[in-house]
Short mmCIF file of C-alpha atoms in Angstrom, two decimals:
data_model
loop_
_atom_site.label_atom_id
_atom_site.label_comp_id
_atom_site.label_asym_id
_atom_site.label_seq_id
_atom_site.Cartn_x
_atom_site.Cartn_y
_atom_site.Cartn_z
CA ASP A 1 -0.02 0.04 0.09
CA LYS A 2 2.79 2.48 0.87
CA GLY A 3 4.47 1.77 -2.58
CA TYR A 4 1.19 2.68 -4.24
CA GLU A 5 0.79 5.86 -2.32
CA ASP A 6 4.49 6.80 -2.89
CA ALA A 7 4.09 6.30 -6.54
CA LYS A 8 1.04 8.54 -6.70
CA LEU A 9 3.00 11.32 -5.23
CA VAL A 10 5.75 10.86 -7.90
CA ILE A 11 3.16 10.77 -10.65
CA ASP A 12 1.42 13.92 -9.29
CA ALA A 13 4.91 15.63 -9.08
CA LEU A 14 5.56 14.64 -12.72
CA LYS A 15 2.14 15.94 -13.87
CA ASN A 16 2.81 19.20 -12.13
CA LYS A 17 6.00 19.49 -14.10
CA GLY A 18 4.00 19.09 -17.41
CA VAL A 19 4.59 15.49 -18.03
CA SER A 20 1.49 14.13 -19.77
CA SER A 21 2.46 10.50 -20.64
CA ILE A 22 3.58 8.24 -17.90
CA GLY A 23 4.48 4.59 -17.79
CA ALA A 24 5.24 2.23 -14.87
CA ALA A 25 7.12 -1.06 -14.52
CA GLY A 26 6.91 -3.21 -11.62
CA PHE A 27 9.39 -6.22 -10.82
CA CYS A 28 8.16 -8.77 -8.38
CA TRP A 29 6.03 -7.24 -5.76
CA GLY A 30 6.36 -3.91 -7.57
CA ALA A 31 4.05 -5.36 -10.15
CA LYS A 32 1.18 -5.05 -7.34
CA VAL A 33 1.93 -1.21 -7.29
CA VAL A 34 1.68 -1.08 -11.07
CA ALA A 35 -1.70 -2.98 -11.02
CA GLY A 36 -3.11 -0.47 -8.56
CA LEU A 37 -1.84 2.45 -10.90
CA ALA A 38 -3.30 0.74 -13.91
CA LYS A 39 -6.77 0.57 -12.22
CA ASP A 40 -7.33 4.28 -11.76
CA PRO A 41 -5.65 4.94 -14.40
CA LEU A 42 -2.92 7.14 -13.09
CA ILE A 43 -0.57 5.91 -15.93
CA GLN A 44 -0.79 5.50 -19.58
CA ALA A 45 1.10 2.15 -19.96
CA ALA A 46 2.05 -0.56 -17.57
CA VAL A 47 4.50 -3.49 -17.55
CA MET A 48 4.73 -6.17 -14.96
CA LEU A 49 7.86 -8.54 -14.87
CA HIS A 50 7.78 -11.68 -12.76
CA PRO A 51 4.86 -10.29 -10.79
CA SER A 52 4.01 -11.27 -7.12
CA PHE A 53 0.84 -10.68 -5.15
CA VAL A 54 -1.17 -9.63 -8.42
CA THR A 55 -4.63 -11.20 -8.31
CA VAL A 56 -7.23 -12.04 -11.03
CA ASP A 57 -9.36 -9.23 -9.62
CA ASP A 58 -6.37 -6.76 -10.04
CA ILE A 59 -6.25 -7.86 -13.71
CA LYS A 60 -9.97 -7.41 -14.18
CA SER A 61 -9.69 -3.81 -13.08
CA VAL A 62 -6.82 -2.80 -15.38
CA LYS A 63 -7.72 0.04 -17.67
CA VAL A 64 -4.42 0.78 -19.49
CA PRO A 65 -2.32 -1.07 -22.03
CA ILE A 66 -0.33 -3.65 -20.13
CA VAL A 67 2.36 -6.24 -20.54
CA ILE A 68 2.89 -9.12 -18.31
CA LEU A 69 6.30 -10.88 -18.55
CA GLY A 70 6.57 -13.91 -16.64
CA ALA A 71 8.70 -17.00 -15.96
CA GLU A 72 8.06 -20.67 -16.89
CA HIS A 73 9.43 -21.73 -13.31
CA ASP A 74 7.69 -19.38 -10.98
CA HIS A 75 5.87 -20.70 -7.79
CA ILE A 76 4.67 -17.19 -6.94
CA SER A 77 2.93 -16.49 -10.31
CA PRO A 78 2.98 -19.68 -12.14
CA PRO A 79 2.29 -19.81 -16.04
CA GLU A 80 -1.29 -21.09 -15.22
CA LEU A 81 -2.03 -17.78 -13.50
CA LEU A 82 -0.42 -15.75 -16.27
CA LYS A 83 -2.60 -17.57 -18.61
CA GLN A 84 -5.69 -16.56 -16.63
CA PHE A 85 -4.41 -12.98 -16.68
CA ASP A 86 -3.97 -13.19 -20.52
CA GLU A 87 -7.65 -14.62 -21.06
CA ILE A 88 -9.03 -11.77 -18.86
CA LEU A 89 -7.16 -9.12 -20.72
CA LYS A 90 -8.19 -10.60 -24.07
CA ALA A 91 -11.79 -10.43 -23.12
CA SER A 92 -11.44 -6.75 -22.16
CA GLU A 93 -10.91 -3.72 -24.28
CA VAL A 94 -7.41 -3.30 -22.81
CA ASP A 95 -4.47 -3.73 -25.34
CA SER A 96 -2.24 -6.28 -23.66
CA PHE A 97 0.55 -8.78 -24.11
CA VAL A 98 1.42 -11.83 -21.86
CA LYS A 99 4.64 -13.60 -22.32
CA ILE A 100 6.09 -16.58 -20.47
CA PHE A 101 9.80 -16.93 -20.79
CA PRO A 102 10.93 -20.56 -21.08
CA LYS A 103 13.72 -22.05 -18.89
CA VAL A 104 13.77 -19.04 -16.47
CA ALA A 105 12.66 -18.76 -12.80
CA HIS A 106 11.01 -15.78 -10.87
CA GLY A 107 13.26 -12.81 -10.76
CA TRP A 108 15.13 -13.76 -14.07
CA SER A 109 14.99 -10.33 -15.63
CA VAL A 110 16.96 -8.74 -12.74
CA ARG A 111 18.90 -11.55 -11.06
CA TYR A 112 20.78 -13.73 -13.39
CA ASP A 113 24.29 -14.94 -13.88
CA VAL A 114 26.07 -12.53 -16.39
CA ASN A 115 28.06 -15.56 -17.66
CA ASP A 116 25.04 -17.55 -18.46
CA LEU A 117 24.33 -16.53 -22.19
CA ALA A 118 20.75 -17.73 -22.27
CA ALA A 119 19.99 -15.86 -18.90
CA VAL A 120 21.38 -12.75 -20.28
CA SER A 121 19.57 -13.26 -23.53
CA SER A 122 16.21 -13.65 -21.67
CA ALA A 123 16.69 -10.75 -19.49
CA ASN A 124 17.72 -8.50 -22.56
CA GLU A 125 14.60 -9.63 -24.40
CA ALA A 126 12.36 -8.74 -21.38
CA GLN A 127 13.87 -5.38 -21.24
CA GLN A 128 13.30 -4.97 -24.99
CA ASP A 129 9.72 -6.09 -24.65
CA MET A 130 9.26 -3.44 -22.01
CA LEU A 131 10.91 -0.54 -23.88
CA GLU A 132 9.01 -1.39 -27.03
CA TRP A 133 5.61 -1.24 -25.15
CA PHE A 134 6.57 2.15 -23.54
CA ALA A 135 7.64 3.41 -26.89
CA LYS A 136 4.21 2.36 -28.42
CA TYR A 137 2.08 4.01 -25.68
CA LEU A 138 4.18 6.94 -24.29
CA LYS A 139 4.42 9.67 -26.79
#
């Protein structure tokens, strides 16, 4: 809850400075904060990477374009849950993209062995997906 309230303060400060297009990315529990911001909507685009604590009800309330990037091996947000999120979003009018990265575990996009080329490649791909989404919606 505090993360959400703190994020709202940052968004208000940005808007007071004239920023009109804001995106938010949440990694792990930060995805729950992004889910809240995407419900109001306080932002224009959202990205969640290996989300934690995000519920089906959160996803049903999303009102802004959203990408969800998950891991094949994730006991916190398993692929079955991410597939539910995908079905909910596809049934809504919200533009969305859900992707499950094979052979990676929760946290793969920020915690990986830099000597593991496959891990580096997956993290880079997730970052590229995020940047492309923001480029599409944040003009």
